[in-house]
Short mmCIF file of C-alpha atoms (C1' of nucleotides) in Angstrom, two decimals:
data_model
loop_
_atom_site.label_atom_id
_atom_site.label_comp_id
_atom_site.label_asym_id
_atom_site.label_seq_id
_atom_site.Cartn_x
_atom_site.Cartn_y
_atom_site.Cartn_z
CA MET A 85 -146.29 -12.36 46.74
CA ASP A 86 -150.15 -11.93 45.22
CA ASN A 87 -150.69 -13.70 42.49
CA THR A 88 -152.50 -10.91 41.01
CA LEU A 89 -150.18 -8.89 40.91
CA ALA A 90 -147.88 -11.67 39.12
CA MET A 91 -149.99 -11.97 36.40
CA ILE A 92 -150.61 -8.56 35.75
CA GLU A 93 -147.01 -7.88 35.74
CA GLY A 94 -146.83 -10.59 32.60
CA GLU A 95 -149.76 -9.95 31.21
CA GLY A 96 -147.73 -6.83 28.92
CA ARG A 97 -145.29 -9.92 28.12
CA GLN A 98 -147.82 -12.36 26.90
CA ARG A 99 -149.79 -10.15 24.69
CA ILE A 100 -146.76 -9.77 22.94
CA LEU A 101 -145.70 -13.54 22.31
CA ALA A 102 -149.31 -13.98 22.06
CA ALA A 103 -148.84 -11.36 18.85
CA ALA A 104 -145.60 -12.33 17.87
CA GLU A 105 -146.89 -15.90 17.70
CA LYS A 106 -149.57 -15.24 15.03
CA LEU A 107 -147.45 -12.69 12.72
CA PHE A 108 -144.98 -14.84 12.85
CA SER A 109 -146.50 -18.30 12.00
CA ALA A 110 -148.03 -16.69 9.28
CA LYS A 111 -144.90 -15.03 7.85
CA ALA A 112 -141.70 -15.23 7.84
CA PHE A 113 -138.65 -13.41 10.35
CA ASP A 114 -137.92 -10.22 8.05
CA ALA A 115 -141.07 -10.30 7.17
CA VAL A 116 -143.03 -9.30 10.22
CA SER A 117 -141.92 -5.79 11.66
CA MET A 118 -142.35 -4.84 15.39
CA ASN A 119 -144.68 -2.25 14.48
CA ALA A 120 -147.32 -4.79 12.73
CA ILE A 121 -146.53 -7.07 16.14
CA ALA A 122 -147.22 -3.65 18.71
CA CYS A 123 -150.32 -2.91 16.48
CA GLU A 124 -151.42 -7.13 16.80
CA ALA A 125 -150.39 -6.74 20.22
CA GLY A 126 -152.67 -3.46 20.96
CA ILE A 127 -149.61 -1.38 22.30
CA SER A 128 -147.12 0.54 20.92
CA LYS A 129 -143.78 -0.49 19.32
CA ALA A 130 -141.65 1.11 22.39
CA ASN A 131 -143.00 -0.99 25.06
CA ILE A 132 -141.75 -4.09 23.13
CA TYR A 133 -138.66 -3.19 24.30
CA HIS A 134 -139.27 -2.63 27.55
CA TYR A 135 -139.37 -6.84 27.91
CA PHE A 136 -137.64 -7.88 24.94
CA PRO A 137 -133.98 -6.62 24.22
CA ASN A 138 -134.34 -6.99 20.28
CA LYS A 139 -136.10 -8.21 17.67
CA ASP A 140 -134.38 -11.43 17.64
CA THR A 141 -134.42 -12.45 21.60
CA LEU A 142 -138.11 -11.83 20.98
CA TYR A 143 -138.47 -14.24 17.73
CA LEU A 144 -136.74 -16.64 19.98
CA ALA A 145 -139.21 -16.91 22.62
CA VAL A 146 -142.00 -17.20 20.65
CA LEU A 147 -139.83 -20.22 19.23
CA ARG A 148 -139.48 -21.55 22.44
CA VAL A 149 -142.64 -20.93 24.05
CA ALA A 150 -144.58 -22.63 20.24
CA SER A 151 -142.26 -25.96 20.19
CA HIS A 152 -142.90 -26.05 24.27
CA ASN A 153 -146.28 -26.12 23.43
CA LEU A 154 -146.10 -28.11 20.19
CA ARG A 155 -144.30 -30.88 21.80
CA ALA A 156 -146.55 -31.51 24.63
CA VAL A 157 -149.51 -31.43 22.03
CA LEU A 158 -147.98 -33.86 20.29
CA ASN A 159 -147.12 -36.40 23.05
CA GLU A 160 -150.44 -36.14 24.26
CA ALA A 161 -152.24 -36.67 20.86
CA VAL A 162 -150.22 -40.40 20.38
CA SER A 163 -150.00 -41.55 23.99
CA ALA A 164 -152.33 -44.31 23.65
CA HIS A 165 -152.86 -47.96 25.21
CA GLY A 166 -153.94 -51.79 23.35
CA SER A 167 -152.82 -53.92 21.40
CA VAL A 168 -150.30 -53.21 19.10
CA LEU A 169 -151.72 -52.70 16.02
CA ASP A 170 -154.24 -50.27 17.87
CA VAL A 171 -151.25 -48.37 19.02
CA LEU A 172 -149.73 -48.07 15.69
CA ARG A 173 -153.12 -46.52 13.79
CA HIS A 174 -154.25 -44.65 16.51
CA PHE A 175 -150.70 -42.92 16.46
CA ALA A 176 -151.06 -42.09 12.77
CA ARG A 177 -154.12 -40.89 13.15
CA ASN A 178 -153.96 -38.82 15.97
CA HIS A 179 -150.59 -37.63 14.98
CA LEU A 180 -151.48 -35.88 11.92
CA GLN A 181 -154.98 -34.79 13.55
CA ALA A 182 -152.77 -32.43 16.07
CA LEU A 183 -150.90 -30.92 13.30
CA LEU A 184 -153.85 -29.86 11.73
CA ASN A 185 -155.07 -28.84 14.39
CA ARG A 186 -152.32 -26.65 15.31
CA PRO A 187 -150.96 -25.29 12.42
CA GLN A 188 -149.40 -22.03 13.16
CA LEU A 189 -147.50 -23.64 15.40
CA VAL A 190 -146.51 -26.37 12.97
CA ARG A 191 -145.26 -24.05 10.22
CA LEU A 192 -143.41 -21.89 13.17
CA VAL A 193 -140.93 -24.73 14.12
CA TRP A 194 -141.51 -26.57 10.72
CA ARG A 195 -140.58 -22.77 8.90
CA GLU A 196 -136.95 -22.58 11.42
CA ILE A 197 -135.94 -26.60 10.71
CA LEU A 198 -136.14 -25.62 7.07
CA GLU A 199 -134.75 -21.72 6.76
CA ARG A 200 -131.57 -21.82 9.27
CA GLY A 201 -129.15 -23.64 9.01
CA ALA A 202 -128.55 -22.10 12.73
CA PRO A 203 -127.98 -24.56 15.48
CA ARG A 204 -130.83 -22.52 17.74
CA ALA A 205 -133.88 -24.20 15.14
CA GLN A 206 -132.12 -28.27 16.01
CA GLU A 207 -132.39 -27.59 20.01
CA PHE A 208 -135.95 -27.12 19.75
CA ALA A 209 -136.82 -29.26 16.69
CA GLU A 210 -134.71 -32.21 17.59
CA GLN A 211 -136.73 -32.42 20.71
CA GLY A 212 -140.07 -32.99 19.42
CA PHE A 213 -138.89 -35.13 16.35
CA ALA A 214 -136.59 -37.63 19.29
CA ASP A 215 -139.90 -37.53 21.16
CA MET A 216 -141.99 -39.39 17.62
CA PHE A 217 -139.44 -41.28 16.69
CA SER A 218 -138.88 -42.42 20.20
CA ALA A 219 -142.57 -43.37 20.76
CA LEU A 220 -142.90 -44.38 17.29
CA VAL A 221 -139.92 -46.92 16.99
CA ASP A 222 -140.85 -48.20 20.70
CA VAL A 223 -144.32 -49.67 19.15
CA LEU A 224 -142.57 -51.39 16.19
CA LYS A 225 -139.82 -52.62 18.55
CA LEU A 226 -142.87 -54.38 20.52
CA GLY A 227 -144.41 -55.95 17.81
CA GLN A 228 -141.51 -57.30 16.28
CA SER A 229 -140.22 -58.39 19.85
CA ARG A 230 -143.61 -59.86 20.21
CA GLY A 231 -143.71 -61.87 16.91
CA GLU A 232 -146.33 -59.68 15.16
CA PHE A 233 -144.46 -57.97 12.85
CA ARG A 234 -141.50 -58.78 11.16
CA GLN A 235 -137.77 -58.83 13.08
CA ASP A 236 -136.24 -57.73 9.13
CA PHE A 237 -137.25 -54.28 8.99
CA ASP A 238 -135.65 -50.81 10.22
CA PRO A 239 -137.72 -49.23 13.17
CA ALA A 240 -136.24 -46.30 12.22
CA LEU A 241 -137.04 -46.11 8.96
CA VAL A 242 -140.68 -47.09 9.31
CA ALA A 243 -140.95 -44.68 11.81
CA THR A 244 -138.96 -41.66 9.12
CA LEU A 245 -141.59 -42.98 6.59
CA LEU A 246 -145.16 -42.61 9.41
CA LEU A 247 -143.79 -39.61 10.37
CA GLY A 248 -143.10 -38.45 6.59
CA ALA A 249 -146.33 -39.10 5.34
CA ASN A 250 -147.99 -37.05 8.13
CA VAL A 251 -145.88 -33.80 7.67
CA PHE A 252 -145.77 -34.43 3.56
CA PHE A 253 -150.22 -34.27 4.06
CA PHE A 254 -150.01 -31.58 6.65
CA GLN A 255 -147.49 -29.51 3.78
CA SER A 256 -149.44 -30.19 0.15
CA ARG A 257 -152.14 -30.57 1.84
CA ASP A 258 -153.68 -27.86 -0.36
CA ILE A 259 -151.88 -28.92 -3.48
CA LEU A 260 -153.23 -32.33 -2.99
CA ARG A 261 -156.65 -31.23 -3.44
CA HIS A 262 -156.71 -29.89 -6.74
CA TYR A 263 -155.18 -33.23 -8.07
CA PRO A 264 -158.09 -35.32 -9.57
CA PRO A 265 -156.44 -38.94 -8.50
CA ILE A 266 -156.55 -37.72 -4.53
CA THR A 267 -159.47 -38.51 -2.40
CA PHE A 268 -158.26 -38.12 0.82
CA ALA A 269 -156.94 -34.80 0.94
CA ASP A 270 -159.60 -33.74 3.32
CA ASP A 271 -160.02 -37.21 5.04
CA PRO A 272 -156.91 -37.20 7.06
CA ALA A 273 -158.45 -40.03 8.86
CA GLY A 274 -158.58 -42.27 6.16
CA TYR A 275 -155.73 -41.00 5.02
CA ASP A 276 -153.85 -42.44 7.74
CA ALA A 277 -156.18 -45.49 7.88
CA GLY A 278 -154.95 -46.41 4.04
CA ILE A 279 -151.75 -45.76 4.74
CA VAL A 280 -151.42 -48.41 8.24
CA GLU A 281 -152.93 -50.85 5.85
CA ILE A 282 -150.38 -50.55 3.04
CA LEU A 283 -148.01 -50.50 5.80
CA LEU A 284 -148.76 -53.78 7.74
CA ARG A 285 -149.65 -55.82 4.81
CA GLY A 286 -147.67 -54.72 2.09
CA LEU A 287 -148.70 -54.08 -2.27
CA VAL A 288 -147.45 -57.37 -2.76
CA PRO A 289 -150.37 -59.72 -2.80
CA ALA A 290 -149.73 -62.30 0.14
CA SER A 291 -149.32 -65.10 -1.71
CA SER A 292 -146.26 -64.45 -2.81
CA MET B 261 -130.89 -11.95 -36.38
CA ASP B 262 -127.58 -12.61 -35.09
CA ASN B 263 -127.26 -15.17 -31.88
CA THR B 264 -124.29 -13.79 -30.74
CA LEU B 265 -125.89 -10.32 -30.43
CA ALA B 266 -129.13 -12.45 -28.77
CA MET B 267 -127.06 -13.93 -26.66
CA ILE B 268 -125.53 -10.49 -24.89
CA GLU B 269 -128.86 -8.72 -24.55
CA GLY B 270 -129.17 -11.69 -22.86
CA GLU B 271 -126.86 -11.70 -20.66
CA GLY B 272 -127.32 -9.27 -18.24
CA ARG B 273 -130.87 -10.13 -17.48
CA GLN B 274 -129.55 -13.78 -17.15
CA ARG B 275 -126.87 -12.53 -14.61
CA ILE B 276 -129.17 -10.98 -12.88
CA LEU B 277 -131.19 -14.30 -12.73
CA ALA B 278 -128.71 -16.80 -11.51
CA ALA B 279 -127.45 -13.97 -8.48
CA ALA B 280 -131.40 -14.02 -7.85
CA GLU B 281 -131.72 -17.99 -7.38
CA LYS B 282 -129.20 -18.45 -5.75
CA LEU B 283 -129.99 -15.36 -2.94
CA PHE B 284 -133.96 -16.51 -2.94
CA SER B 285 -132.90 -19.85 -2.61
CA ALA B 286 -130.97 -19.31 0.77
CA LYS B 287 -133.27 -16.55 1.73
CA ALA B 288 -137.05 -15.75 2.40
CA PHE B 289 -138.17 -13.00 -0.04
CA ASP B 290 -138.07 -10.21 2.25
CA ALA B 291 -134.38 -11.18 3.70
CA VAL B 292 -132.62 -11.02 0.22
CA SER B 293 -132.33 -7.18 -0.85
CA MET B 294 -132.02 -5.96 -4.42
CA ASN B 295 -128.66 -3.75 -3.15
CA ALA B 296 -127.09 -8.14 -2.41
CA ILE B 297 -128.57 -8.94 -5.20
CA ALA B 298 -126.95 -6.24 -7.52
CA CYS B 299 -123.61 -7.44 -5.42
CA GLU B 300 -123.90 -10.99 -6.46
CA ALA B 301 -124.61 -10.20 -9.86
CA GLY B 302 -121.88 -7.95 -9.91
CA ILE B 303 -124.40 -4.82 -11.19
CA SER B 304 -125.72 -1.87 -9.44
CA LYS B 305 -128.47 -2.17 -8.09
CA ALA B 306 -130.34 0.52 -10.48
CA ASN B 307 -129.52 -1.72 -13.47
CA ILE B 308 -131.59 -4.40 -12.43
CA TYR B 309 -134.45 -1.90 -12.70
CA HIS B 310 -133.41 -2.11 -16.48
CA TYR B 311 -134.84 -5.42 -17.15
CA PHE B 312 -137.02 -6.01 -13.97
CA PRO B 313 -139.97 -3.01 -13.03
CA ASN B 314 -139.60 -4.47 -9.29
CA LYS B 315 -138.72 -6.79 -6.59
CA ASP B 316 -141.96 -9.49 -7.13
CA THR B 317 -141.75 -9.62 -11.20
CA LEU B 318 -137.80 -10.50 -10.35
CA TYR B 319 -139.16 -13.23 -7.54
CA LEU B 320 -141.54 -14.49 -9.88
CA ALA B 321 -139.19 -14.75 -12.68
CA VAL B 322 -136.89 -16.72 -10.81
CA LEU B 323 -139.36 -18.99 -9.36
CA ARG B 324 -140.98 -19.72 -13.09
CA VAL B 325 -137.66 -20.19 -14.46
CA ALA B 326 -136.56 -22.68 -11.16
CA SER B 327 -139.62 -25.00 -11.20
CA HIS B 328 -139.51 -25.62 -15.16
CA ASN B 329 -136.16 -26.24 -14.26
CA LEU B 330 -136.53 -28.50 -11.01
CA ARG B 331 -139.34 -30.31 -13.22
CA ALA B 332 -137.38 -30.94 -15.82
CA VAL B 333 -134.46 -32.43 -13.83
CA LEU B 334 -137.15 -34.26 -11.77
CA ASN B 335 -139.17 -35.90 -14.83
CA GLU B 336 -136.16 -37.00 -16.01
CA ALA B 337 -134.81 -38.52 -12.97
CA VAL B 338 -137.43 -41.11 -12.96
CA SER B 339 -138.01 -41.96 -16.20
CA ALA B 340 -137.03 -45.83 -16.24
CA HIS B 341 -137.56 -49.23 -18.30
CA GLY B 342 -138.25 -52.29 -16.80
CA SER B 343 -140.07 -54.47 -14.91
CA VAL B 344 -142.80 -53.03 -12.77
CA LEU B 345 -140.85 -53.43 -9.88
CA ASP B 346 -137.69 -52.33 -11.37
CA VAL B 347 -139.03 -49.00 -12.22
CA LEU B 348 -140.39 -48.53 -8.62
CA ARG B 349 -137.35 -49.03 -7.16
CA HIS B 350 -135.41 -46.89 -9.50
CA PHE B 351 -138.15 -44.41 -9.34
CA ALA B 352 -137.98 -43.84 -5.43
CA ARG B 353 -134.04 -43.76 -5.43
CA ASN B 354 -133.95 -41.16 -8.33
CA HIS B 355 -136.37 -38.41 -7.29
CA LEU B 356 -134.87 -38.70 -4.09
CA GLN B 357 -131.38 -38.19 -5.11
CA ALA B 358 -132.72 -35.44 -8.08
CA LEU B 359 -134.24 -33.66 -5.12
CA LEU B 360 -130.84 -33.71 -3.50
CA ASN B 361 -128.33 -32.84 -6.23
CA ARG B 362 -130.78 -29.78 -6.53
CA PRO B 363 -131.34 -28.65 -2.86
CA GLN B 364 -131.61 -24.84 -3.78
CA LEU B 365 -134.31 -25.21 -6.70
CA VAL B 366 -136.20 -27.69 -4.31
CA ARG B 367 -135.61 -25.52 -1.06
CA LEU B 368 -136.91 -22.06 -3.39
CA VAL B 369 -139.95 -23.77 -4.53
CA TRP B 370 -140.98 -25.66 -1.41
CA ARG B 371 -140.50 -22.28 0.50
CA GLU B 372 -143.79 -20.97 -2.23
CA ILE B 373 -145.38 -23.95 -1.08
CA LEU B 374 -144.71 -23.32 2.57
CA GLU B 375 -145.24 -19.78 2.65
CA ARG B 376 -147.65 -18.09 0.53
CA GLY B 377 -151.67 -18.85 0.65
CA ALA B 378 -150.96 -16.99 -2.36
CA PRO B 379 -152.43 -18.63 -6.07
CA ARG B 380 -149.36 -18.33 -7.97
CA ALA B 381 -147.25 -20.78 -5.95
CA GLN B 382 -149.55 -23.60 -7.27
CA GLU B 383 -148.82 -22.66 -10.78
CA PHE B 384 -145.82 -23.88 -11.07
CA ALA B 385 -145.96 -26.67 -8.08
CA GLU B 386 -148.86 -28.44 -9.05
CA GLN B 387 -146.91 -28.93 -12.25
CA GLY B 388 -144.38 -30.74 -10.24
CA PHE B 389 -146.64 -32.83 -8.50
CA ALA B 390 -149.14 -33.96 -10.97
CA ASP B 391 -145.52 -34.54 -13.33
CA MET B 392 -144.37 -36.81 -10.75
CA PHE B 393 -148.07 -38.52 -9.47
CA SER B 394 -148.91 -39.04 -12.76
CA ALA B 395 -145.65 -41.05 -13.09
CA LEU B 396 -145.87 -43.12 -9.74
CA VAL B 397 -149.79 -43.70 -10.01
CA ASP B 398 -149.33 -44.94 -13.96
CA VAL B 399 -146.39 -47.18 -12.91
CA LEU B 400 -148.50 -49.19 -9.53
CA LYS B 401 -151.83 -49.44 -11.80
CA LEU B 402 -149.75 -51.03 -14.54
CA GLY B 403 -148.61 -53.48 -11.39
CA GLN B 404 -151.83 -53.69 -10.39
CA SER B 405 -153.46 -54.75 -13.90
CA ARG B 406 -150.04 -56.89 -14.26
CA GLY B 407 -151.39 -58.54 -10.92
CA GLU B 408 -148.13 -58.27 -9.60
CA PHE B 409 -149.87 -56.07 -6.68
CA ARG B 410 -153.11 -55.84 -5.11
CA GLN B 411 -156.10 -54.55 -6.17
CA ASP B 412 -157.19 -52.97 -2.51
CA PHE B 413 -154.91 -50.38 -2.46
CA ASP B 414 -155.84 -47.10 -3.56
CA PRO B 415 -152.44 -45.66 -6.09
CA ALA B 416 -152.87 -42.26 -5.22
CA LEU B 417 -152.35 -42.80 -1.74
CA VAL B 418 -149.16 -44.52 -2.22
CA ALA B 419 -148.02 -42.26 -4.78
CA THR B 420 -148.24 -39.58 -1.67
CA LEU B 421 -146.44 -41.72 0.84
CA LEU B 422 -143.59 -42.69 -1.61
CA LEU B 423 -143.28 -38.86 -2.39
CA GLY B 424 -143.41 -37.72 0.82
CA ALA B 425 -140.72 -40.40 2.40
CA ASN B 426 -138.91 -38.40 0.05
CA VAL B 427 -139.01 -34.76 0.21
CA PHE B 428 -139.35 -35.67 4.03
CA PHE B 429 -135.88 -36.88 3.69
CA PHE B 430 -134.56 -34.11 2.28
CA GLN B 431 -136.00 -31.40 4.14
CA SER B 432 -135.21 -32.69 7.97
CA ARG B 433 -132.00 -34.95 6.99
CA ASP B 434 -130.41 -33.20 9.58
CA ILE B 435 -132.22 -33.43 12.12
CA LEU B 436 -132.22 -37.44 11.04
CA ARG B 437 -128.46 -37.19 11.05
CA HIS B 438 -128.44 -36.70 14.83
CA TYR B 439 -131.02 -38.85 15.86
CA PRO B 440 -129.11 -42.26 17.18
CA PRO B 441 -130.94 -44.81 16.04
CA ILE B 442 -131.39 -43.89 12.82
CA THR B 443 -128.74 -45.18 10.46
CA PHE B 444 -129.14 -44.02 6.58
CA ALA B 445 -129.53 -40.32 6.91
CA ASP B 446 -126.60 -40.25 4.75
CA ASP B 447 -127.57 -42.93 2.68
CA PRO B 448 -130.42 -42.09 0.30
CA ALA B 449 -129.96 -44.88 -1.85
CA GLY B 450 -130.05 -46.88 1.11
CA TYR B 451 -133.07 -45.55 2.22
CA ASP B 452 -135.17 -45.63 -0.21
CA ALA B 453 -134.56 -49.36 -0.67
CA GLY B 454 -135.49 -49.74 2.41
CA ILE B 455 -138.70 -47.83 2.12
CA VAL B 456 -139.74 -49.33 -1.09
CA GLU B 457 -138.68 -53.24 0.39
CA ILE B 458 -141.29 -52.59 3.45
CA LEU B 459 -144.09 -51.21 0.99
CA LEU B 460 -144.12 -54.47 -1.02
CA ARG B 461 -143.92 -56.79 1.31
CA GLY B 462 -145.24 -55.02 4.37
CA LEU B 463 -144.38 -55.32 8.13
CA VAL B 464 -146.71 -58.34 9.03
CA PRO B 465 -145.22 -61.83 8.47
CA ALA B 466 -146.76 -63.54 5.27
CA SER B 467 -147.70 -66.28 7.16
CA SER B 468 -150.43 -64.36 8.71
"C1'" DG C 252 -127.08 -0.65 -20.96
"C1'" DT C 253 -125.24 1.19 -17.44
"C1'" DC C 254 -124.21 4.11 -13.99
"C1'" DT C 255 -124.34 8.07 -9.30
"C1'" DA C 256 -127.45 9.97 -6.81
"C1'" DT C 257 -131.40 10.93 -4.68
"C1'" DA C 258 -136.11 10.50 -3.25
"C1'" DA C 259 -139.33 8.50 -0.43
"C1'" DA C 260 -140.85 5.13 2.81
"C1'" DG C 261 -140.11 1.80 6.45
"C1'" DG C 262 -137.00 -0.72 9.36
"C1'" DG C 263 -135.08 -1.65 14.25
"C1'" DA C 264 -134.21 0.52 18.30
"C1'" DT C 265 -133.09 4.35 22.03
"C1'" DA C 266 -134.52 9.39 24.77
"C1'" DG C 267 -137.46 10.95 28.21
"C1'" DA C 268 -141.65 12.56 30.33
"C1'" DC C 269 -145.69 10.83 32.33
"C1'" DG D 128 -144.82 0.37 32.50
"C1'" DT D 129 -146.06 2.91 28.69
"C1'" DC D 130 -146.56 6.42 26.06
"C1'" DT D 131 -144.35 10.30 21.75
"C1'" DA D 132 -140.93 11.53 19.32
"C1'" DT D 133 -136.93 11.16 17.32
"C1'" DC D 134 -133.14 9.11 15.50
"C1'" DC D 135 -130.10 5.95 12.20
"C1'" DC D 136 -130.09 2.95 8.86
"C1'" DT D 137 -131.61 0.35 5.05
"C1'" DT D 138 -135.76 -0.54 1.70
"C1'" DT D 139 -137.47 -0.52 -2.61
"C1'" DA D 140 -137.80 2.55 -6.46
"C1'" DT D 141 -136.83 6.68 -9.15
"C1'" DA D 142 -134.05 10.96 -12.15
"C1'" DG D 143 -130.98 11.70 -15.39
"C1'" DA D 144 -126.50 11.92 -16.84
"C1'" DC D 145 -122.67 9.10 -19.77
#
DNA sequence: GTCTATAAAGGGATAGAC
DNA sequence: GTCTATCCCTTTATAGAC
C-alpha cells in the first residue's frame, strides 16, 4: 500500500473538513450552506456528497475531529510538574491560554454544548470536561492530602469554579474589555494569577 | 385615547413578539423560519410583515425586549440589604436563581453575545453586564472599606469570578450532572454557598 | 389588519457525463 | 473523483383581495 496514494485519496476529504470546520466555527449549523463550504474548499458542491452522505454527517465529522483536537490541546496544556501550588497556577494559566489559542475549536464545541439538547453533543463535550475536571480535582485532592489545603471544601466545586472562570473569560472577553473597572481583559495570565491568589488566600483577612 | 383600543392595536404585535421570542430562544436565527413564527403565533406569515419590515428587524425587536426584561429580572434579584457578607451571599444565590428561572431569556441574550461579533449585541448585553458588575463591585468595595475584606484584591476580578461561576453553572449544568464527583448540579443554592465560603476563607488553612 | 397566492432566490441533494 | 446541470423543496418577502 502506497502512502502517497492514501494521502491523495484523503486530500479531498481533508479539504472539505477544514473548510467546514472554519465555517461551522464562525456560524451556526443552519447559517452555513453546503455551497459556502464548497467555495471555501475550492471544489464543487456535488463533490462534497461523494465524501459525506449529507450535511448532518459532515457536521458531525467536523465536530468529532474538532473535539478530539481540542481535548488533546487542553490535556497537553495542563500537564505540569512541581509543587501543588505550582501545578495549580500553571493549570489555570495554561488552560486559559489554550482556549485563547484555539478560539475556533472552542467556539465550535461550546456552541454544540449550548444549542443542542441532543445527545450527540454530550458524547464529545463530556470527554473534554471529564479530562479537565479529573486533572484539576486530582491536584486539589493531593493538596488536601498533603495538608497544604483545607480539608473542608469540595474539590469538584473548586474545579468548577476555576474552569468556569476561564470559560467565562474566554466567552465574554470583548464585553469585559469595554467595562472601565476591568483592567485584565487583555492580560489572561494576570487574570488567572489573581484568581488563584484569591482562591488560595480568600477575601477575608487572615487574622479573622 | 382609549386604552382598550391601544391594547387591541398592540395585540397582534405582542403575539408575534412572544412567538418569536420562544422560537429564537430555542434555536439560532437561521434555524427559525418566519413560517414557524407565524404558526406559533397563530397568524399568517404575511401578517408578520405588516408589523415588521423583515426578519432581521423582528429578531432585533425580540432581542431588545428580552434583554430589557432579563436586565430587570436580574437587577431585581440581586437587590438586598444587610451586612456585607449577607449581601454577597444573597447576591450570588439570587443571581443564579434568576438565571435558572428565565432560561429562555438567558439563552437568547447569551447566544447573541457568543455568535455575533456585530456591534448590536454589545449594546444590549453590556447593559446587563454593567449592572451586575457595578452592584457586585460596590459590595466588594464596601467590604474593603469597612475592613471586612482584604485591601489587596481587585474587586472587578472577584466580580468576574463570581458572575462567571454562575453563568458557567447555568450553561453546563447538564454536563456537570453526568459527572460523578459533582454533587451540586441540582443544588444551585448549595453551589453558590460553597463558592462564597471558598472565596471568603480561601483554600489554604488560616494557620499558614 | 388579515388573508391567499405568488414571486424570486437559495437551500439540500441527485443524475449522469467525463 | 470531480464536474455541470438539474430537481424539488423551503425560504424570505411582496402583491393584492377582503
